[in-house]
Short mmCIF file of C-alpha atoms and ligand atoms in Angstrom, two decimals:
data_model
loop_
_atom_site.label_atom_id
_atom_site.label_comp_id
_atom_site.label_asym_id
_atom_site.label_seq_id
_atom_site.Cartn_x
_atom_site.Cartn_y
_atom_site.Cartn_z
CA UNK A 119 -1.24 -20.26 -15.65
CA UNK A 120 1.66 -18.78 -13.81
CA UNK A 121 2.28 -15.15 -13.25
CA UNK A 122 5.48 -13.75 -12.34
CA UNK A 123 5.04 -10.17 -10.88
CA UNK A 124 7.76 -7.68 -10.36
CA UNK A 125 7.61 -4.59 -7.93
CA UNK A 126 10.21 -1.68 -7.62
CA UNK A 127 8.19 1.61 -7.36
CA UNK A 128 10.08 2.69 -4.31
CA UNK A 129 12.39 1.00 -1.86
CA UNK A 130 11.30 -2.71 -1.82
CA UNK A 131 12.69 -4.92 -4.48
CA UNK A 132 9.93 -7.53 -4.83
CA UNK A 133 8.85 -10.65 -6.68
CA UNK A 134 6.05 -12.85 -6.72
CA UNK A 135 4.77 -16.07 -8.55
CA UNK A 136 1.06 -16.63 -8.74
CA UNK A 137 -0.92 -19.33 -10.21
CA UNK A 138 -4.19 -18.47 -11.68
CA UNK A 139 -7.28 -20.64 -12.51
CA UNK A 140 -9.29 -18.66 -14.96
CA UNK A 141 -12.26 -21.06 -14.73
CA UNK A 142 -12.76 -20.77 -11.12
CA UNK A 143 -11.41 -17.31 -10.84
CA UNK A 144 -9.07 -18.32 -8.10
CA UNK A 145 -5.48 -17.47 -7.69
CA UNK A 146 -2.62 -18.58 -5.34
CA UNK A 147 0.76 -17.36 -4.15
CA UNK A 148 3.20 -19.94 -5.17
CA UNK A 149 6.34 -18.00 -3.85
CA UNK A 150 7.12 -14.52 -3.04
CA UNK A 151 10.14 -12.44 -1.78
CA UNK A 152 10.75 -8.87 -0.75
CA UNK A 153 14.02 -7.23 -0.36
CA UNK A 154 13.59 -3.99 1.76
CA UNK A 155 16.15 -1.18 1.23
CA UNK A 156 14.87 0.52 4.71
CA UNK A 157 18.29 -0.16 6.37
CA UNK A 158 20.20 1.66 3.76
CA UNK A 159 17.73 4.50 3.38
CA UNK A 160 17.19 5.01 7.19
CA UNK A 161 20.50 6.62 7.88
CA UNK A 162 19.27 9.69 5.68
CA UNK A 163 15.89 9.76 7.30
CA UNK A 164 14.04 8.74 4.24
CA UNK A 165 14.09 7.28 0.82
CA UNK A 166 16.95 8.73 -1.39
CA UNK A 167 15.64 8.03 -5.07
CA UNK A 168 19.00 7.68 -6.63
CA UNK A 169 20.12 5.10 -3.92
CA UNK A 170 17.02 3.26 -4.27
CA UNK A 171 17.36 2.60 -8.26
CA UNK A 172 21.05 1.63 -7.66
CA UNK A 173 20.11 -0.71 -5.07
CA UNK A 174 17.17 -2.04 -7.52
CA UNK A 175 19.77 -2.36 -10.04
CA UNK A 176 22.09 -4.31 -7.73
CA UNK A 177 19.47 -6.70 -6.27
CA UNK A 178 16.97 -7.48 -8.94
CA UNK A 179 19.03 -9.54 -11.42
CA UNK A 180 20.53 -11.92 -8.81
CA UNK A 181 16.86 -12.38 -6.92
CA UNK A 182 15.28 -13.16 -10.37
CA UNK A 183 17.98 -15.69 -11.20
CA UNK A 184 17.49 -17.29 -7.84
CA UNK A 185 13.67 -16.97 -7.95
CA UNK A 186 13.37 -18.73 -11.39
CA UNK A 187 15.95 -21.11 -10.43
CA UNK A 188 13.74 -22.18 -7.47
CA UNK A 189 10.38 -21.98 -9.20
CA UNK A 190 11.39 -23.11 -12.62
CA UNK A 191 10.90 -21.09 -16.13
CA UNK A 192 7.23 -22.25 -16.52
CA UNK A 193 5.88 -18.71 -16.67
CA UNK A 194 2.84 -17.61 -18.84
CA UNK A 195 2.74 -13.97 -18.27
CA UNK A 196 4.98 -11.19 -16.42
CA UNK A 197 3.29 -8.39 -14.51
CA UNK A 198 5.29 -5.23 -13.52
CA UNK A 199 4.48 -1.93 -11.62
CA UNK A 200 4.64 0.99 -14.15
CA UNK A 201 3.73 3.85 -11.46
CA UNK A 202 2.99 5.64 -9.71
CA UNK A 203 6.37 5.72 -7.89
CA UNK A 204 10.19 6.71 -8.20
CA UNK A 205 10.89 6.97 -11.89
CA UNK A 206 14.37 5.69 -11.83
CA UNK A 207 13.25 2.98 -9.70
CA UNK A 208 10.38 2.04 -11.69
CA UNK A 209 12.39 1.84 -14.79
CA UNK A 210 14.52 -0.96 -13.30
CA UNK A 211 11.64 -3.23 -12.75
CA UNK A 212 10.09 -1.96 -16.27
CA UNK A 213 13.25 -2.85 -18.14
CA UNK A 214 13.92 -6.30 -16.45
CA UNK A 215 10.34 -7.23 -17.02
CA UNK A 216 10.28 -6.04 -20.68
CA UNK A 217 13.32 -8.08 -21.34
CA UNK A 218 12.31 -11.15 -19.67
CA UNK A 219 8.71 -11.06 -21.34
CA UNK A 220 10.77 -10.86 -24.69
CA UNK A 221 13.14 -13.61 -23.90
CA UNK A 222 10.31 -15.88 -22.80
CA UNK A 223 7.95 -14.83 -25.44
CA UNK A 224 5.17 -14.21 -22.83
CA UNK A 225 2.99 -11.19 -22.36
CA UNK A 226 3.80 -8.15 -20.34
CA UNK A 227 0.96 -6.83 -18.07
CA UNK A 228 1.59 -3.22 -16.60
CA UNK A 229 0.04 -2.73 -13.27
CA UNK A 230 -0.62 0.51 -11.48
CA UNK A 231 0.89 0.46 -7.86
CA UNK A 232 -2.18 1.82 -6.30
CA UNK A 233 -4.44 -0.94 -7.91
CA UNK A 234 -2.18 -3.21 -6.14
CA UNK A 235 -2.81 -1.78 -2.77
CA UNK A 236 -6.48 -1.38 -3.66
CA UNK A 237 -6.85 -5.13 -4.40
CA UNK A 238 -4.44 -6.61 -1.76
CA UNK A 239 -7.07 -7.43 0.53
CA UNK A 240 -8.50 -10.16 -1.81
CA UNK A 241 -6.02 -12.66 -0.34
CA UNK A 242 -6.65 -14.44 2.91
CA UNK A 243 -4.09 -15.54 5.48
CA UNK A 244 -3.12 -18.48 3.33
CA UNK A 245 -2.28 -16.14 0.32
CA UNK A 246 -5.19 -17.57 -1.47
CA UNK A 247 -7.97 -15.45 -3.10
CA UNK A 248 -10.79 -15.30 -5.46
CA UNK A 249 -13.17 -12.34 -6.47
CA UNK A 250 -15.51 -11.75 -3.69
CA UNK A 251 -16.18 -8.11 -4.63
CA UNK A 252 -19.47 -6.78 -4.89
CA UNK A 253 -19.53 -3.74 -7.05
CA UNK A 254 -19.69 -0.60 -6.13
CA UNK A 255 -17.27 -0.82 -3.07
CA UNK A 256 -14.94 1.56 -1.72
CA UNK A 257 -10.96 0.94 -1.83
CA UNK A 258 -9.35 2.79 0.85
CA UNK A 259 -5.53 3.15 -0.02
CA UNK A 260 -3.45 4.58 3.06
CA UNK A 261 0.14 4.55 2.38
CA UNK A 262 3.11 6.62 2.53
CA UNK A 263 2.66 8.46 -0.86
CA UNK A 264 -1.16 8.40 -1.22
CA UNK A 265 -4.33 8.39 1.04
CA UNK A 266 -7.51 8.02 -1.21
CA UNK A 267 -10.94 6.84 -1.15
CA UNK A 268 -11.75 5.06 -4.32
CA UNK A 269 -15.24 4.33 -5.35
CA UNK A 270 -14.75 1.11 -7.59
CA UNK A 271 -17.86 1.01 -9.72
CA UNK A 272 -16.68 -1.88 -11.91
CA UNK A 273 -13.54 -3.66 -12.76
CA UNK A 274 -11.34 -0.95 -14.15
CA UNK A 275 -13.95 1.87 -13.42
CA UNK A 276 -12.69 3.96 -10.56
CA UNK A 277 -13.39 7.48 -9.24
CA UNK A 278 -11.34 8.95 -6.55
CA UNK A 279 -14.21 10.36 -4.13
CA UNK A 280 -11.65 11.49 -1.42
CA UNK A 281 -7.87 12.33 -1.20
CA UNK A 282 -5.50 14.04 1.00
CA UNK A 283 -5.16 17.80 0.05
CA UNK A 284 -1.35 17.59 1.47
CA UNK A 285 0.49 14.86 3.28
CA UNK A 286 -0.30 11.18 2.92
CA UNK A 287 -1.27 9.42 6.25
CA UNK A 288 1.82 7.32 6.31
CA UNK A 289 4.00 10.53 5.36
CA UNK A 290 2.42 12.07 8.65
CA UNK A 291 3.58 9.18 10.66
CA UNK A 292 7.16 9.40 9.06
CA UNK A 293 7.58 13.24 9.78
CA UNK A 294 6.18 12.98 13.36
CA UNK A 295 8.58 10.11 14.07
CA UNK A 296 11.35 12.19 12.58
CA UNK A 297 10.38 14.99 15.11
CA UNK A 298 10.79 12.56 17.94
CA UNK A 299 14.02 11.14 16.60
CA UNK A 300 12.48 7.52 16.03
CA UNK A 301 14.01 6.88 12.74
CA UNK A 302 12.61 5.84 9.41
CA UNK A 303 10.02 4.61 8.50
CA UNK A 304 7.95 6.12 11.45
CA UNK A 305 4.86 4.17 11.26
CA UNK A 306 5.93 0.82 12.82
CA UNK A 307 7.91 2.65 15.40
CA UNK A 308 5.14 5.24 16.30
CA UNK A 309 2.34 2.43 16.47
CA UNK A 310 4.68 0.35 18.80
CA UNK A 311 5.43 3.15 21.15
CA UNK A 312 1.74 4.12 21.22
CA UNK A 313 0.79 0.84 22.60
CA UNK A 314 1.85 1.94 26.05
CA UNK A 315 0.59 5.56 25.54
CA UNK A 316 -2.61 7.31 26.44
CA UNK A 317 -4.65 8.16 23.13
CA UNK A 318 -6.59 10.80 25.22
CA UNK A 319 -3.43 12.55 26.76
CA UNK A 320 -3.13 15.22 24.22
CA UNK A 321 -6.20 16.90 22.34
CA UNK A 322 -4.47 17.06 18.82
CA UNK A 323 -6.66 18.37 16.06
CA UNK A 324 -8.63 16.37 13.33
CA UNK A 325 -8.33 18.74 10.42
CA UNK A 326 -11.25 18.45 7.77
CA UNK A 327 -12.80 15.71 9.91
CA UNK A 328 -16.36 17.50 9.41
CA UNK A 329 -15.81 18.90 5.83
CA UNK A 330 -18.83 17.01 4.55
CA UNK A 331 -16.87 15.48 1.90
CA UNK A 332 -14.04 12.76 1.34
CA UNK A 333 -11.03 15.14 1.33
CA UNK A 334 -8.65 15.02 4.30
CA UNK A 335 -5.67 16.93 5.37
CA UNK A 336 -2.82 15.69 7.68
CA UNK A 337 -0.17 18.56 7.33
CA UNK A 338 -2.05 20.58 10.04
CA UNK A 339 -1.97 17.84 12.48
CA UNK A 340 1.60 17.15 11.87
CA UNK A 341 2.34 21.04 12.40
CA UNK A 342 0.11 20.58 15.73
CA UNK A 343 2.56 17.84 16.82
CA UNK A 344 5.68 19.85 16.06
CA UNK A 345 4.26 22.89 17.99
CA UNK A 346 3.35 20.59 20.94
CA UNK A 347 6.90 19.13 21.19
CA UNK A 348 8.54 22.54 20.69
CA UNK A 349 6.44 23.91 23.74
CA UNK A 350 6.32 20.66 25.80
CA UNK A 351 9.55 18.74 25.10
CA UNK A 352 9.09 15.23 26.29
CA UNK A 353 10.81 14.33 29.41
CA UNK A 354 10.56 10.62 29.55
CA UNK A 355 9.16 7.66 27.68
CA UNK A 356 5.81 8.14 28.75
CA UNK A 357 5.57 11.64 27.31
CA UNK A 358 6.66 10.18 23.89
CA UNK A 359 4.45 7.26 23.99
CA UNK A 360 1.48 9.63 24.91
CA UNK A 361 2.40 11.88 21.89
CA UNK A 362 2.49 8.87 19.71
CA UNK A 363 -0.84 7.53 21.05
CA UNK A 364 -2.61 10.96 20.67
CA UNK A 365 -1.30 11.44 17.36
CA UNK A 366 -2.10 7.89 15.96
CA UNK A 367 -5.67 8.27 17.41
CA UNK A 368 -6.23 11.67 15.60
CA UNK A 369 -5.17 10.14 12.27
CA UNK A 370 -7.45 6.80 12.73
CA UNK A 371 -10.38 9.07 13.94
CA UNK A 372 -10.05 11.25 10.49
CA UNK A 373 -9.68 8.21 8.24
CA UNK A 374 -12.65 6.41 10.03
CA UNK A 375 -14.85 9.69 9.87
CA UNK A 376 -14.07 9.89 5.98
CA UNK A 377 -14.82 6.34 5.39
CA UNK A 378 -18.06 6.89 7.15
CA UNK A 379 -18.79 9.72 4.85
CA UNK A 380 -18.05 7.69 1.64
CA UNK A 381 -19.98 4.60 2.71
CA UNK A 382 -23.15 6.69 3.45
CA UNK A 383 -22.69 8.80 0.32
CA UNK A 384 -22.33 5.86 -2.09
CA UNK A 385 -24.50 3.38 -0.15
CA UNK A 386 -21.73 0.55 -0.27
CA UNK A 387 -21.49 -2.49 1.78
CA UNK A 388 -18.09 -3.49 1.06
CA UNK A 389 -14.68 -1.76 1.76
CA UNK A 390 -11.22 -2.83 0.83
CA UNK A 391 -8.44 -1.35 2.83
CA UNK A 392 -4.76 -1.31 1.53
CA UNK A 393 -1.42 0.41 1.88
CA UNK A 394 1.42 0.40 4.41
CA UNK A 395 -0.43 2.33 7.20
CA UNK A 396 -3.07 -0.51 7.21
CA UNK A 397 -0.34 -2.74 8.95
CA UNK A 398 -1.20 -0.54 11.99
CA UNK A 399 -2.97 -2.67 14.73
CA UNK A 400 -4.91 0.15 16.17
CA UNK A 401 -6.17 1.15 12.77
CA UNK A 402 -7.09 -2.39 11.61
CA UNK A 403 -9.08 -2.76 15.07
CA UNK A 404 -10.80 0.82 14.61
CA UNK A 405 -11.83 -0.34 11.08
CA UNK A 406 -13.11 -3.73 11.95
CA UNK A 407 -15.00 -2.11 14.76
CA UNK A 408 -16.49 0.36 12.19
CA UNK A 409 -17.42 -2.38 9.87
CA UNK A 410 -19.17 -4.44 12.44
CA UNK A 411 -21.02 -1.59 13.81
CA UNK A 412 -22.40 -0.59 10.32
CA UNK A 413 -22.83 -4.02 8.55
CA UNK A 414 -20.08 -3.54 6.36
CA UNK A 415 -17.94 -6.24 4.79
CA UNK A 416 -14.26 -5.30 5.31
CA UNK A 417 -11.51 -6.97 3.30
CA UNK A 418 -8.14 -6.08 4.99
CA UNK A 419 -4.96 -7.39 3.56
CA UNK A 420 -2.78 -9.98 5.32
CA UNK A 421 -0.07 -7.61 7.29
CA UNK A 422 2.62 -8.79 5.09
CA UNK A 423 0.64 -7.57 2.05
CA UNK A 424 -0.11 -3.84 3.59
CA UNK A 425 3.09 -2.61 2.58
CA UNK A 426 4.77 -2.66 -0.78
CA UNK A 427 5.25 -6.19 -2.28
CA UNK A 428 4.89 -8.09 -5.64
CA UNK A 429 1.95 -10.37 -4.69
CA UNK A 430 -0.49 -7.46 -4.93
CA UNK A 431 0.81 -6.70 -8.49
CA UNK A 432 0.34 -10.32 -9.35
CA UNK A 433 -3.20 -10.14 -8.06
CA UNK A 434 -4.04 -7.09 -10.29
CA UNK A 435 -2.45 -8.82 -13.29
CA UNK A 436 -4.77 -12.07 -12.19
CA UNK A 437 -7.77 -9.65 -12.36
CA UNK A 438 -6.70 -8.13 -15.54
CA UNK A 439 -6.37 -11.68 -17.40
CA UNK A 440 -9.77 -12.72 -15.77
CA UNK A 441 -11.57 -9.67 -17.18
CA UNK A 442 -9.72 -9.15 -20.56
CA UNK A 443 -8.83 -11.33 -23.64
CA UNK A 444 -5.07 -12.33 -23.13
CA UNK A 445 -3.74 -11.14 -26.56
CA UNK A 446 -1.42 -8.28 -25.25
CA UNK A 447 1.89 -6.93 -26.32
CA UNK A 448 5.07 -7.55 -24.59
CA UNK A 449 6.12 -4.15 -24.35
CA UNK A 450 4.98 -1.30 -21.99
CA UNK A 451 5.81 1.03 -24.84
CA UNK A 452 7.10 3.53 -22.44
CA UNK A 453 3.71 4.52 -20.89
CA UNK A 454 4.75 4.86 -17.40
CA UNK A 455 2.55 6.40 -15.01
CA UNK A 456 4.61 8.50 -12.50
O1 KG4 B 693 2.36 1.25 1.02
P1 KG4 B 693 3.83 1.66 1.45
O2 KG4 B 693 4.72 0.45 1.86
O3 KG4 B 693 4.60 2.34 0.53
C1 KG4 B 693 3.93 3.26 -0.32
O4 KG4 B 693 3.51 3.06 -1.32
O5 KG4 B 693 3.94 4.51 0.32
O6 KG4 B 693 3.58 2.46 2.79
C2 KG4 B 693 4.76 2.93 3.49
C3 KG4 B 693 3.92 3.81 4.63
C4 KG4 B 693 5.11 4.62 5.42
O7 KG4 B 693 4.82 5.88 5.51
C5 KG4 B 693 5.21 3.61 6.73
O8 KG4 B 693 5.58 4.76 7.96
C6 KG4 B 693 3.76 3.48 6.90
O9 KG4 B 693 3.43 2.91 5.41
N1 KG4 B 693 3.49 2.29 7.94
C7 KG4 B 693 2.85 2.49 8.99
C8 KG4 B 693 2.89 1.21 9.65
N2 KG4 B 693 3.64 0.27 8.95
C9 KG4 B 693 3.99 0.98 7.95
N3 KG4 B 693 2.13 3.51 9.60
C10 KG4 B 693 1.41 3.17 10.67
N4 KG4 B 693 1.55 2.28 11.42
C11 KG4 B 693 2.09 1.03 10.92
N5 KG4 B 693 2.39 -0.10 11.71
ZN1 ZN B 694 2.87 1.19 -1.79
#
């Protein structure tokens, strides 16, 4: 069967078409597209919610028309992100998906955006996947809005065992980039500059690293960077690169320490990471190193699946269809999770 997925929770308008083979429990991406609004938002230094929904409204109908024109109307279900995210943006996707489901007479599958990030590691480089999950496992979602360690006990049985007490990791990247006038989004810019910096140059703090639980904090680290820049204004590219590399390393150290806590606490041997920050090369290397050293099977999303996309929404819908009977309503009934 074919599933059309729609994602509009923040500043990406995205569509994906997946085919699912229920018998072999395998799925494959047939087509996908992401329109990023980053350029429009970057002049304001971050995402402007009203602009985001306006751009989704402007872009989505044409994108869908083109997508269906290219791939045909042979669609068996529609999956749509229902939250968490920016409410006006979510509504654009949900309204369009509800309408389409009604017109095509197919079921509508509401998907939680964070579940998308949690399961995006299921797809390989060729954008094909199956269900290699061994429960319980840890899903680590590290994005601009969330940083969470989730113990997945069974399909649809989740427990958040660690969460940031303030800023998300990606938010800290974005705010530090702003302090250095690097523009939005900060993650990719900081990680690029960090490549030529010395990660040991500045001893930034690692808040809550040894707190003995899964919780974390990135706000204190962000403030430490702010004070450092105030007291030691960067004089050249090397200074900036050193700040970026030292900050990046502090974030990675905290994230790995918390993963280590969760792995030992819950005795898991499988970890799936996801979310925009997992596009970071140094972070991916650190996670891979940790997994190797500790005999953990690590599922890392293809880089294009780290940041927001509709494929991951389609993957969750596939899991949902595999695990439940497909007699579903084609209305979300307004139960947006925002
Ligand atoms: O998952 P995502 O696309 O959107 C949310 O659901 O939040 O994540 C976006 C976040 C931004 O904060 C961005 O700066 C960060 O992911 N990010 C990165 C990198 N690429 C994106 N952070 C660090 N290194 C990167 N290479
Ligand atoms: Zn996201």
